[in-house]
Coordinates of C-alpha atoms in Angstrom, one line a residue:
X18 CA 15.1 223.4 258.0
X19 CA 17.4 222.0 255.1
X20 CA 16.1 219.3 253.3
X21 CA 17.8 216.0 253.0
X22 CA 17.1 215.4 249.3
X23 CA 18.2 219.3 247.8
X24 CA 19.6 220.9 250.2
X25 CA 17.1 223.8 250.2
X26 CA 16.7 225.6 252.9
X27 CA 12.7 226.8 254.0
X28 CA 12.6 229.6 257.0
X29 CA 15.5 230.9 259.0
X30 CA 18.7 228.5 259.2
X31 CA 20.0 229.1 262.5
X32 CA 23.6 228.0 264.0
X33 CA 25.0 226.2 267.3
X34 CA 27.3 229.1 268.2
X35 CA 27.6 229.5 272.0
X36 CA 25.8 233.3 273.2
X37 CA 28.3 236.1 273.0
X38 CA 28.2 239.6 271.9
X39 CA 28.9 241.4 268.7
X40 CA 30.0 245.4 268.9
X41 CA 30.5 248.2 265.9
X42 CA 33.0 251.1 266.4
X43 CA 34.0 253.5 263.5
X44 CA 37.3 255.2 263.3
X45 CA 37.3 258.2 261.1
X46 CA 39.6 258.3 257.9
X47 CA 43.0 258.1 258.4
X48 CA 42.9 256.7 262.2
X49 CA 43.1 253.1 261.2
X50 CA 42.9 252.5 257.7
X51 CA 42.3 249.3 256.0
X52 CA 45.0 249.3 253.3
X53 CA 43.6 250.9 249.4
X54 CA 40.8 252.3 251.5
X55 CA 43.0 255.0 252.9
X56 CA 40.5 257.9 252.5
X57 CA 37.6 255.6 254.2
X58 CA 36.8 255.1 258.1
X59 CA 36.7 251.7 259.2
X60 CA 34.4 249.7 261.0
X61 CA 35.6 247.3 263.2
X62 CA 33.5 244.2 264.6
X63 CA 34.6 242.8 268.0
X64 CA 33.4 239.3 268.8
X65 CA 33.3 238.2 272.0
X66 CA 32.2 234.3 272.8
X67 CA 32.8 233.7 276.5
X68 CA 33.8 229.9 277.8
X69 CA 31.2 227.7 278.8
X70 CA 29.1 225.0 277.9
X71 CA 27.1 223.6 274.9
X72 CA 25.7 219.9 275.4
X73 CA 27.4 219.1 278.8
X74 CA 30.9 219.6 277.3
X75 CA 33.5 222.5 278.2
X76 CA 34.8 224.7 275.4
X77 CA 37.1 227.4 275.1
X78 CA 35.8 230.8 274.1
X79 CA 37.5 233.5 271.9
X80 CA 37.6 237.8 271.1
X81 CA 38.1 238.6 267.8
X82 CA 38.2 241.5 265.4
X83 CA 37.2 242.0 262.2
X84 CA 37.6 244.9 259.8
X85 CA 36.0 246.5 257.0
X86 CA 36.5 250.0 255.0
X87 CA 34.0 252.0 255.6
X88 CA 32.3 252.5 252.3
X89 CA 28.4 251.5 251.6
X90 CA 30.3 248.2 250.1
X91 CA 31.8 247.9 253.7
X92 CA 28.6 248.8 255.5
X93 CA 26.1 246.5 254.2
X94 CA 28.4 243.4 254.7
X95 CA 28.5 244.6 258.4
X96 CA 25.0 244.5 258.3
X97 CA 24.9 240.9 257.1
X98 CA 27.9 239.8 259.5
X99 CA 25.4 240.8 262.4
X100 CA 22.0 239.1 261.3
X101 CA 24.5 235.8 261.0
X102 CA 25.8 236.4 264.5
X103 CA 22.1 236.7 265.4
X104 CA 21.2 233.6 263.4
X105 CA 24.5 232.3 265.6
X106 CA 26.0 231.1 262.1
X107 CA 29.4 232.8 263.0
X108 CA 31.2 230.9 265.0
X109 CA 30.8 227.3 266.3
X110 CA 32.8 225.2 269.3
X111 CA 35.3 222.9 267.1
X112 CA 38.7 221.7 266.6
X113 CA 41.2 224.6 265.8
X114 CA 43.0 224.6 262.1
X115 CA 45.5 226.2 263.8
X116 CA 46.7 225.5 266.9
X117 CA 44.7 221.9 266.8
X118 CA 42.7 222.5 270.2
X119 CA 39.9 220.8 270.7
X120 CA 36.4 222.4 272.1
X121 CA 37.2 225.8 271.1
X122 CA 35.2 228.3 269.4
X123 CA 36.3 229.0 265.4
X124 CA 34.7 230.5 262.9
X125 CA 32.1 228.8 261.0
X126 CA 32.6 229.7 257.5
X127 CA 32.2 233.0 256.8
X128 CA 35.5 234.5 256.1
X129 CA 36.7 238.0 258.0
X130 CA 39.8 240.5 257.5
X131 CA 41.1 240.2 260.8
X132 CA 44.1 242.6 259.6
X133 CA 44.2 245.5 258.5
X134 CA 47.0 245.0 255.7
X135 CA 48.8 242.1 254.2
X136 CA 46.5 241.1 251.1
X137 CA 44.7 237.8 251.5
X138 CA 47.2 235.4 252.8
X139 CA 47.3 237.5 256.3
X140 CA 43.5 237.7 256.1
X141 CA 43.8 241.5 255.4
X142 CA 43.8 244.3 252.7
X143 CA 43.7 245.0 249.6
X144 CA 41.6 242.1 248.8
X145 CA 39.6 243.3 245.3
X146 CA 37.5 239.7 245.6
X147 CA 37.0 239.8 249.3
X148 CA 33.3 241.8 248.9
X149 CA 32.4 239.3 246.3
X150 CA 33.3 236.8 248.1
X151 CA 31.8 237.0 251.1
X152 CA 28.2 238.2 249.9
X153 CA 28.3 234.8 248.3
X154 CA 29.0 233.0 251.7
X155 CA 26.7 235.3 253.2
X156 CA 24.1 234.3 250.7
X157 CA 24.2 231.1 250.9
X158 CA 23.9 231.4 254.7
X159 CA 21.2 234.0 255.1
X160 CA 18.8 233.5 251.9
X161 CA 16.0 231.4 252.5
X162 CA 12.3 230.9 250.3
X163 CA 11.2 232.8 253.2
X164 CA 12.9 235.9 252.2
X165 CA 13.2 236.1 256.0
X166 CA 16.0 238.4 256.7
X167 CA 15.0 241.4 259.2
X168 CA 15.4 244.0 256.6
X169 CA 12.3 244.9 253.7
X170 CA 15.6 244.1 251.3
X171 CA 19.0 243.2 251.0
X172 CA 21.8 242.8 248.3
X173 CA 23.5 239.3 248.7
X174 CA 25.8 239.4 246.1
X175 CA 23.3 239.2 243.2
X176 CA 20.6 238.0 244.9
X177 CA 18.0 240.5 245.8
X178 CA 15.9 239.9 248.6
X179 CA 12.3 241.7 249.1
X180 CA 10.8 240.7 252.7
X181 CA 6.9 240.2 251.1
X182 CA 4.4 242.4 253.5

């Protein structure tokens, strides 16, 4: 729940993103390399939001990829992309910046390299500010005065959160 007056957010925020699935595969160094992690695995994150419906109206569903080196940098943002997706917080049905479509799914906010190489303006590597950057969003996203998250802690870029027992 976010309150009206600050903006605080007390237990678990949770998103409007349509039911889909979220899968991990790691390819060893050198099979697919995200660019300046060349002696790294990577992870790659395929979402998958089916069409359907959410409140009576028809919407578009998507696949995407995401990638990340595998490092323990890489790693632990992986593990904060998928307690979003299961908070629903990464996608939500919208009107494209792209193409312009209407009722479509599009991501909600949290930014993804969805390429492998290109540096930032083709959402891909090297990227020295994307780790940064994305804890932040991730923060602000997952961190509640709950310290709810499904782990006993996690980094979020600064913030250190211990689940109280």
């Amino acid at each position: 729940i976010k309150c009206a007056v600050c903006s605080h957010i007390y237990g678990v925020l949770m998103g409007d993103m349509p039911p889909g699935t979220f899968h991990i595969q790691k390819y060893k160094a050198g099979q697919m390399p995200c660019k300046g992690y060349e002696k790294y695995g990577t992870i790659v994150i395929s979402y998958n939001i089916p069409s359907g419906k959410q409140n009576g109206i028809r919407f578009e569903g998507t696949a995407r990829q995401g990638y990340l080196p595998d490092t323990e940098e890489g790693r632990e943002v992986a593990k904060l992309l998928e307690i979003a997706f299961n908070r629903r917080l990464t996608f939500t049905v919208g009107t494209s910046i792209t193409t312009g479509a209407t009722n479509c799914v599009v991501w909600n906010g949290i930014h993804h390299k969805t390429n492998l190489e290109g540096g930032p303006t083709y959402y891909g590597y090297p990227d020295p500010t994307y780790f940064n950057r994305v804890r932040q969003e991730l923060a602000c996203l997952l961190y509640t005065s709950d310290a709810a998250d499904e782990r006993s802690s996690v980094d979020l870029g600064g913030r250190r959160i211990i689940k109280q027992k």
